[in-house]
Coordinates of C-alpha atoms in Angstrom, one line a residue:
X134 CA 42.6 54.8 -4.2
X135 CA 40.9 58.3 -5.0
X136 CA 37.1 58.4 -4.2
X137 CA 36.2 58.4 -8.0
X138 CA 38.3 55.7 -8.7
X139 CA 36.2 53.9 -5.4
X140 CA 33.1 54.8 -7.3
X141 CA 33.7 53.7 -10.3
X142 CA 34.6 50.2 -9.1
X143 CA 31.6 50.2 -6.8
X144 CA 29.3 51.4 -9.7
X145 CA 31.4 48.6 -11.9
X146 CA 30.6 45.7 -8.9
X147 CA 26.7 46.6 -9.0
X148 CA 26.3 46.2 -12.6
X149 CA 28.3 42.9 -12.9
X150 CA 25.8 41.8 -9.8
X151 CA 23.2 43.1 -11.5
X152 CA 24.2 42.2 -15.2
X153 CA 25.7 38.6 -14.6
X154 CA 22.2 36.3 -14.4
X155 CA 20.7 36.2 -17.5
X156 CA 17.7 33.5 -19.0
X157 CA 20.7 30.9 -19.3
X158 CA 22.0 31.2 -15.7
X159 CA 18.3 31.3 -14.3
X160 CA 17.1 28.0 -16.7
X161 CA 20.3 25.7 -16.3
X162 CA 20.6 26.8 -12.4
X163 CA 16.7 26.1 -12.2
X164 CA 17.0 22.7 -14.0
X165 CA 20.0 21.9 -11.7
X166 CA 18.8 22.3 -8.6
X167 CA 15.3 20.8 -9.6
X168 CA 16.5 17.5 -11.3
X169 CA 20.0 17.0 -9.8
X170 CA 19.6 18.6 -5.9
X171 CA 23.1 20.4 -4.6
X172 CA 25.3 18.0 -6.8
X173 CA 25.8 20.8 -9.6
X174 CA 27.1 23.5 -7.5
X175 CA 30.5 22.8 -8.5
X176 CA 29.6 23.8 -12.3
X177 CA 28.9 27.3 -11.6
X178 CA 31.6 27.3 -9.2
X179 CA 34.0 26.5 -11.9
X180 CA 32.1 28.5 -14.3
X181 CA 32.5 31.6 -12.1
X182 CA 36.7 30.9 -11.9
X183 CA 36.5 30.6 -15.9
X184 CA 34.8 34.0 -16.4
X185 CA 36.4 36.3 -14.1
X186 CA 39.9 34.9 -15.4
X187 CA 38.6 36.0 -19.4
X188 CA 36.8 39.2 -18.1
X189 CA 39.8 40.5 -16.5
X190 CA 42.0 39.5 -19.4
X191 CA 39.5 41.6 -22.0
X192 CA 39.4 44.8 -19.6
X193 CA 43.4 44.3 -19.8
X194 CA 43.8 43.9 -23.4
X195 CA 41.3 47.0 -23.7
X196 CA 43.0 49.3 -21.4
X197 CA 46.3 48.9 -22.6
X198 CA 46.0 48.6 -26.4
X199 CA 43.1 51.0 -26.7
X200 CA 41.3 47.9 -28.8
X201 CA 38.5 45.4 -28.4
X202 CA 39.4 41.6 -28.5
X203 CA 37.9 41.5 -32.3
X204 CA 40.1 44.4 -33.4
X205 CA 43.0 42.8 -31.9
X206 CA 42.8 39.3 -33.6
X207 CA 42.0 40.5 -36.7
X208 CA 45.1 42.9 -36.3
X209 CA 47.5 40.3 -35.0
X210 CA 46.2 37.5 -36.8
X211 CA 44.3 38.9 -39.6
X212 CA 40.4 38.2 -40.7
X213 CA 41.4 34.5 -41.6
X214 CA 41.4 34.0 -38.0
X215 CA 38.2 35.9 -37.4
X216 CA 35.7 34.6 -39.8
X217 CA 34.7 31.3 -38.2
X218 CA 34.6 32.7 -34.7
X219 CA 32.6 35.8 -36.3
X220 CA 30.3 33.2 -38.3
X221 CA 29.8 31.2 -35.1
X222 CA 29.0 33.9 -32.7
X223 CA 26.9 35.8 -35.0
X224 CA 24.1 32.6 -34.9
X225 CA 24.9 31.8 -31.4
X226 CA 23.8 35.0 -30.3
X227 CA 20.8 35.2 -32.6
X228 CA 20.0 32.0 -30.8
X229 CA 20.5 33.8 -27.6
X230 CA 18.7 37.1 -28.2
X231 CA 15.4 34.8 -29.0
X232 CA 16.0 33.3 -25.6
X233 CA 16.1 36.8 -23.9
X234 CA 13.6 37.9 -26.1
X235 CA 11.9 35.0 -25.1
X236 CA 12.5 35.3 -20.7
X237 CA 10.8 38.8 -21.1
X238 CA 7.7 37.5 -23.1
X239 CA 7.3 34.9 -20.7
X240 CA 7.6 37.6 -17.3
X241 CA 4.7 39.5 -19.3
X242 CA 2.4 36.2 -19.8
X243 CA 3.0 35.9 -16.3
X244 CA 1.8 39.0 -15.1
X245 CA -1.2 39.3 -18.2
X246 CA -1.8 35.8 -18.9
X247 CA -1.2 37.0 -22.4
X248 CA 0.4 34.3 -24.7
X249 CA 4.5 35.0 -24.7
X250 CA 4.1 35.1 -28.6
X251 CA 2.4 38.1 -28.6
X252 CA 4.9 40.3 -27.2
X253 CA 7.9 39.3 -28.9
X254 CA 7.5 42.3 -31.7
X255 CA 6.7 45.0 -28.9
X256 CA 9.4 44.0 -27.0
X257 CA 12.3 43.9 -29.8
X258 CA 10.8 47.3 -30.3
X259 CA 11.3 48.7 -26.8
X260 CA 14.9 47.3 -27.0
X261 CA 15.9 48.6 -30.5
X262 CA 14.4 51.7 -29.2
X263 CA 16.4 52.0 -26.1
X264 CA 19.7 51.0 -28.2
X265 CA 18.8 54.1 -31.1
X266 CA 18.2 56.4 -28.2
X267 CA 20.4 55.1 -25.6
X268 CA 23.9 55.5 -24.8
X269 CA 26.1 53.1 -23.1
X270 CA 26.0 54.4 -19.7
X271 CA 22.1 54.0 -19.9
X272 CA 22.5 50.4 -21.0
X273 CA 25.2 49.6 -18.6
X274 CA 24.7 51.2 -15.9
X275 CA 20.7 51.8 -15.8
X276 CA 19.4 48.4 -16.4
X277 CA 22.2 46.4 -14.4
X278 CA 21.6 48.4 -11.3
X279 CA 18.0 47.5 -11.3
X280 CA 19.0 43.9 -12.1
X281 CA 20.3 44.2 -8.5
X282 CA 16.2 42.8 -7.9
X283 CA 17.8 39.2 -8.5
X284 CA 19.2 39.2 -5.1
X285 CA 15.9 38.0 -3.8
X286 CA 16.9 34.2 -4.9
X287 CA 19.9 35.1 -2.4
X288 CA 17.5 36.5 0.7
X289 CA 15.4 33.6 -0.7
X290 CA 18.0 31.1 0.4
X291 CA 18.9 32.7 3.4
X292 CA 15.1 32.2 4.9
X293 CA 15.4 29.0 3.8
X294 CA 18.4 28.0 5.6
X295 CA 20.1 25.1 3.8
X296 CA 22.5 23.2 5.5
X297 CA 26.8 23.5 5.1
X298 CA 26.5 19.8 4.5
X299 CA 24.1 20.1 1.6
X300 CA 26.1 22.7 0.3
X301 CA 28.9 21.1 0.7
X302 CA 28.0 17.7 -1.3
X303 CA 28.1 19.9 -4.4
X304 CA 31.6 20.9 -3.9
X305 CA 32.9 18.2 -5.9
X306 CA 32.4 16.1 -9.2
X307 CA 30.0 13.2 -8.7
X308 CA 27.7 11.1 -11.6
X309 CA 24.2 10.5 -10.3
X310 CA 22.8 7.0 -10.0
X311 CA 20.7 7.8 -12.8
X312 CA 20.3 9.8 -15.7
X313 CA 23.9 10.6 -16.2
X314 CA 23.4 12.1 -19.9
X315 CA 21.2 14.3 -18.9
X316 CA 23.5 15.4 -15.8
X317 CA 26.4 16.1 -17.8
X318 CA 24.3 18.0 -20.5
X319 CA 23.1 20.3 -17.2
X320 CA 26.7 20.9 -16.6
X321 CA 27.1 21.6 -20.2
X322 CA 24.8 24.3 -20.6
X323 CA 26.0 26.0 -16.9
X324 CA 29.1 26.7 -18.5
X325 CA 28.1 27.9 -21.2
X326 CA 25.7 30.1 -20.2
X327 CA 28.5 31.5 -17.4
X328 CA 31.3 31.5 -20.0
X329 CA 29.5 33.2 -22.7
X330 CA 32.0 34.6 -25.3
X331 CA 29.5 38.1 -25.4
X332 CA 30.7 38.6 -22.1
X333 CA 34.3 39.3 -22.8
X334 CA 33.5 40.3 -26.5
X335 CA 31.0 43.2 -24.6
X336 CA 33.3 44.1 -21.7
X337 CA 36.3 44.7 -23.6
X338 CA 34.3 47.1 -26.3
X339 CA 32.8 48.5 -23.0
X340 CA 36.4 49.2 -22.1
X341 CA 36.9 51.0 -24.9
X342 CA 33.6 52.5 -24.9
X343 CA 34.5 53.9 -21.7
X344 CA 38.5 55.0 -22.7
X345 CA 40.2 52.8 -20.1
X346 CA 43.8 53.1 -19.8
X347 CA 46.4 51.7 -18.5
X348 CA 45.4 53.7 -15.3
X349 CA 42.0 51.3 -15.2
X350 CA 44.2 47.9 -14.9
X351 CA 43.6 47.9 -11.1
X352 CA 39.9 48.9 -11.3
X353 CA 39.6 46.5 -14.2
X354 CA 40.7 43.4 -12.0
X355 CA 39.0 44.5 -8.9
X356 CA 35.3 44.6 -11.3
X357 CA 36.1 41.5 -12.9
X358 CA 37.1 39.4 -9.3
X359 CA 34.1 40.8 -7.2
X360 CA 31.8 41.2 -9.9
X361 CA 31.8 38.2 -11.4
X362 CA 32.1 36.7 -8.5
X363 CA 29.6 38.2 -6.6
X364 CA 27.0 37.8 -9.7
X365 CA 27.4 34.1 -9.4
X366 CA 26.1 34.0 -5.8
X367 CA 22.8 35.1 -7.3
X368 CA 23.5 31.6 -9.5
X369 CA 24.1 29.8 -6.8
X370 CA 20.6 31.0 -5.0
X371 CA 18.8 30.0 -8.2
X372 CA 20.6 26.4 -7.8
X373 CA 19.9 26.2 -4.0
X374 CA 16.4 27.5 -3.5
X375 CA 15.4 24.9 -6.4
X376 CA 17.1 22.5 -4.9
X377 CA 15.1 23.0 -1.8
X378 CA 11.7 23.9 -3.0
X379 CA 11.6 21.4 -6.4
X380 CA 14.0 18.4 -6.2
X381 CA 12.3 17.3 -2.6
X382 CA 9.0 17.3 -4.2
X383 CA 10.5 15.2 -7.5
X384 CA 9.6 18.4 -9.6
X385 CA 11.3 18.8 -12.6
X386 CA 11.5 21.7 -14.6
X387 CA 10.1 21.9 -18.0
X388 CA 8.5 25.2 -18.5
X389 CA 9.2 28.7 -17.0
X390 CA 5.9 28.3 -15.4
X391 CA 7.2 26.1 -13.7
X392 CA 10.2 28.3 -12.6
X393 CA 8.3 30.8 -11.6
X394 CA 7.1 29.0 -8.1
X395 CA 10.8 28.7 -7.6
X396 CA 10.0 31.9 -4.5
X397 CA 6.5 31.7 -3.5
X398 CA 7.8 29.0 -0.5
X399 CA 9.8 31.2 0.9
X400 CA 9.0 34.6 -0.1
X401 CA 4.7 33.5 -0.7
X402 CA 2.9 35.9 -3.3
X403 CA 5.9 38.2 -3.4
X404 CA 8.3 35.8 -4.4
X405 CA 6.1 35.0 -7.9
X406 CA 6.2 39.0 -8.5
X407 CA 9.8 39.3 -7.6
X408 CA 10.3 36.2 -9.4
X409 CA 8.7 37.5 -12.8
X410 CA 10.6 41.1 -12.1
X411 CA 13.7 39.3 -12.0
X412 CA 13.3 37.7 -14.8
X413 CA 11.9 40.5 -17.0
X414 CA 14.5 42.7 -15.9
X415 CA 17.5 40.5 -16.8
X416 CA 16.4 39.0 -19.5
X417 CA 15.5 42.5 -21.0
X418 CA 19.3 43.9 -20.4
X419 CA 21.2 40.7 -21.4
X420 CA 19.2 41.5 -24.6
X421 CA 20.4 45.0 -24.9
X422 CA 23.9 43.9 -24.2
X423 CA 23.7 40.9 -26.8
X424 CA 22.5 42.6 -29.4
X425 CA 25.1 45.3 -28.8
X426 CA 28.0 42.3 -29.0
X427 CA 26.5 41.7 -32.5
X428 CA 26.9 45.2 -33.5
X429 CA 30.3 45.2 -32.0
X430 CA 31.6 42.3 -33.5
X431 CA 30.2 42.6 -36.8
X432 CA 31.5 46.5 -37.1
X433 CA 34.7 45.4 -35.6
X434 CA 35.9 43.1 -37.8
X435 CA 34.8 44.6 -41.1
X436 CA 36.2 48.2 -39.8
X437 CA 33.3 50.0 -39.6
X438 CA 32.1 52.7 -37.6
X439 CA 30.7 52.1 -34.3
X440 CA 29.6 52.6 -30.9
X441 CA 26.7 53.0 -28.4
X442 CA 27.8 56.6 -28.1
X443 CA 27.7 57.3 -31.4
X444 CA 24.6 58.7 -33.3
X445 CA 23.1 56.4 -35.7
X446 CA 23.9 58.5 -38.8
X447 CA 27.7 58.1 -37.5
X448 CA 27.5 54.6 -37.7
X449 CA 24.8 53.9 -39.4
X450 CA 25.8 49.9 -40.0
X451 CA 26.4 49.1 -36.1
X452 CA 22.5 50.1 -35.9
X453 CA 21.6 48.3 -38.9
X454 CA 23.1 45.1 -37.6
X455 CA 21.2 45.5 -33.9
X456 CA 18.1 45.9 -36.1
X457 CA 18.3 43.3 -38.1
X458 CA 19.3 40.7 -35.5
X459 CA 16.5 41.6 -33.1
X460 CA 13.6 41.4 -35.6
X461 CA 14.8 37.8 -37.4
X462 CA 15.5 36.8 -32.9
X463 CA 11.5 38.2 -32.1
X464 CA 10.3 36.4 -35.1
X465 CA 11.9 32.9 -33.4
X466 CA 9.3 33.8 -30.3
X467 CA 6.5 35.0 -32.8
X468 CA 6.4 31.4 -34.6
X469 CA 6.5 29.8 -31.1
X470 CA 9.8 28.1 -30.6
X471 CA 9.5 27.0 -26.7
X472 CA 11.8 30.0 -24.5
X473 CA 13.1 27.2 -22.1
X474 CA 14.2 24.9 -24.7
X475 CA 16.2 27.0 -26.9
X476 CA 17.8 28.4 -24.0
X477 CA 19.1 24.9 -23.0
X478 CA 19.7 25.0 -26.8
X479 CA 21.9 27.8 -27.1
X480 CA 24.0 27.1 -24.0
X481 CA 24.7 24.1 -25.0
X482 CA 26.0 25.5 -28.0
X483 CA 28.1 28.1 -26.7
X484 CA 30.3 25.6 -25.5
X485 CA 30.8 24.5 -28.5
X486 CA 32.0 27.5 -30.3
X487 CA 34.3 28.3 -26.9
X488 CA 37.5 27.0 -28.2
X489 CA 37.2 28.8 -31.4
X490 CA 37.3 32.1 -29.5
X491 CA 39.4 31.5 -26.5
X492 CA 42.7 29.8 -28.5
X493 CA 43.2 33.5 -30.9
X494 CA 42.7 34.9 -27.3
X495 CA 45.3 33.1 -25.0
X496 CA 47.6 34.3 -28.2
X497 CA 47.2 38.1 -28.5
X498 CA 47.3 38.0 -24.4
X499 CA 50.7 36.4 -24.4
X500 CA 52.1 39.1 -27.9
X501 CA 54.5 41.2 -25.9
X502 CA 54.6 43.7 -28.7
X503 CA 50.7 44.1 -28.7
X504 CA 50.5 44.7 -24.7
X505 CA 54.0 45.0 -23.2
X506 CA 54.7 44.1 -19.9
X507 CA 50.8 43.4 -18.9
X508 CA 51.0 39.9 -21.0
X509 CA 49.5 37.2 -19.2
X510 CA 51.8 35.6 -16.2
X511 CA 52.2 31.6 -15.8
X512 CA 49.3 31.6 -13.7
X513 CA 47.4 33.7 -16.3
X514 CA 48.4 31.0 -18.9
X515 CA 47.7 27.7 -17.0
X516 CA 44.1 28.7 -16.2
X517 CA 42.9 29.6 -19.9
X518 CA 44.8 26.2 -20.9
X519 CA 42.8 24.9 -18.8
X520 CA 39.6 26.4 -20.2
X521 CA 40.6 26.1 -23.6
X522 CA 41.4 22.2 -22.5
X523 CA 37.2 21.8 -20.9
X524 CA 36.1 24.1 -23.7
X525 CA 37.4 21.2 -26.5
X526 CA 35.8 18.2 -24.2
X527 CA 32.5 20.6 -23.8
X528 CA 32.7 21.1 -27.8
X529 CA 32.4 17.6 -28.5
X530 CA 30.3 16.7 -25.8
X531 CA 27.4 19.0 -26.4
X532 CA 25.3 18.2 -29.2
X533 CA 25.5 14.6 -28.4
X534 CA 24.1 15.0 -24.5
X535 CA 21.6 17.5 -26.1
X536 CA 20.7 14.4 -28.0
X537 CA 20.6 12.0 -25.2
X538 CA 19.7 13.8 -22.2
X539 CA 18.7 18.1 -23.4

């Protein structure tokens, strides 16, 4: 591989690290570990399998059709097939926006003491801001790379040395004694916080952003494996260092100021700064990255112009849809909607609308006239049925165990 080629999938590896842990991976892991111990590790385990197998398959689709997954549904299958999937994600990332809005207001009321509310409008300023000014290098490369701050919850569990068999008991499937509802609504929301359809929908316009060609395949799948992969060990040390510091202690958590003693056992004063860093810090570039899917999306599929890279004169209705979707996502934080629970909230209902996006997928990726000979393989097609298959029981188990047990 020629040295640029290694840099580029080094450069790709830290973002994913950096980018992959967002407000919904640090409040379901948190809750995990706090109310259920080790016996969720198999969620974002499974979660992590799931995401690398879509990521990789949008970087394809990208590189070799020189189009995002919206353009390519709405090509292939025309907007019939796009407009409940577009209708879906549009409020499930609204939902989601507030909630990263809402992980960065609460960093800054832990650092001022200043009421989270208060800095909902300044801080869907500083990210519209970033997003007029910005380009997409900025966004994805700048803000991931200092997301690479969340490997304290992984040095975190190192000093705290958990045990291969409490590790281990996670591995597998098991219903507590008690409190199953709310269990199952835990593994739920992990899922759908790790197989977030603005994942794939951002990657592959990134793709494009970034004119990947055929040429990229190899970098594509090497980013998506070790990435993702490696971005889900910072999940994991959410899970385990709550596990060790809350769940002995029968704390469960309710609040992120709760959370945010998650590191002071084993990391002491640091560990609440690193902890608040962390969470700023991600929560501010899942933000940026959200409200670029919206933009994406919503230009995609009506044909408009758009683009991170382009001025906002060019495409002048990409910008207006980031602006619009970050001021009515602040004003859900302004009127005091709690962070923590509309993150559980919107997870939850990620999973719902999974099915709706992944089926249209799983067909374009098998169209031999659309990609040629890098259609998905047998292996390719047995995992996404798969998904598709836990996305359906996810679907119609969500809003009920967000009734009984969120």
């Amino acid at each position: 591989m020629k040295p640029q080629k290694i840099l580029e999938v080094g450069l790709g590896i830290l973002t994913s690290i950096g980018g992959f842990l967002d407000v919904g991976a640090i409040a379901t892991s948190a809750q995990a570990g706090s109310s259920f111990g080790f016996q969720l590790i198999w969620a974002i385990l499974l979660g992590t399998v799931c995401v690398i197998v879509l990521v990789e398959m949008s970087g394809r689709l990208a590189a070799v059709s020189k189009h995002t997954l919206i353009d390519a549904v709405r090509e292939r299958l025309g907007f019939r097939f796009l407009i409940i999937p577009l209708i879906a994600e549009i409020i499930v990332d609204l939902l989601v926006l507030a909630a990263e809005i809402g992980g960065v207001c609460i960093a800054l009321q832990l650092v001022t003491g200043i009421s989270f509310q208060w800095w909902a409008l300044p801080v869907a300023f500083l990210i519209w801001l970033l997003l007029w000014k910005g380009n997409f290098s900025i966004i994805e490369n700048g803000v991931s790379v200092l997301g690479l701050i969340t490997l304290a919850f992984v040095f975190a569990t190192i000093k705290l040395h958990p045990s291969l068999t409490q590790l281990g008991s996670g591995l597998l499937p098991s219903l507590p004694k008690q409190d199953t509802p709310h269990y199952l609504f835990i593994a739920v929301s992990i899922l759908g916080a790790l197989i977030s359809p603005y994942l794939f929908y951002f990657y592959s316009s990134g793709a494009v952003e970034n004119r990947w060609s055929e040429e990229d395949i190899s970098i594509n799948r090497v980013v998506a494996v070790l990435g993702m992969g490696f971005g889900s060990i910072v999940s994991l040390g959410v899970l385990i260092v709550a596990a060790l510091v809350f769940y002995p202690n029968g704390i469960q958590v309710d609040q992120y100021e709760q959370v945010a003693l998650i590191l002071t056992q084993p990391l002491g004063y640091w560990g609440f700064v690193l902890f608040a860093a962390s969470l700023g810090i991600t929560c501010f570039g899942a933000a940026l990255e959200v409200s670029l899917d919206n933009a994406y999306i919503v230009s995609q599929a009506f044909g408009w112009n758009w683009g991170e890279n382009l001025r906002p004169k060019q495409a002048a209705r990409f910008c207006l849809v980031y602006s619009v979707l970050l001021f009515l996502a602040s004003m859900l934080m302004v009127i005091g909607i709690d962070p923590l629970q509309l993150t559980l909230f919107s997870m939850a209902l990620t999973a719902v609308i999974l099915p709706l996006v992944v089926i249209p997928f799983l067909i374009i990726m098998n169209d031999e006239s659309y990609i040629g000979n890098h259609r998905n393989h047998w292996l390719n097609n047995t995992i996404v049925i798969f998904i598709i298959a836990l996305t359906f029981v996810l679907a119609v188990a969500a809003i009920p165990l967000e009734m009984l047990g969120g």
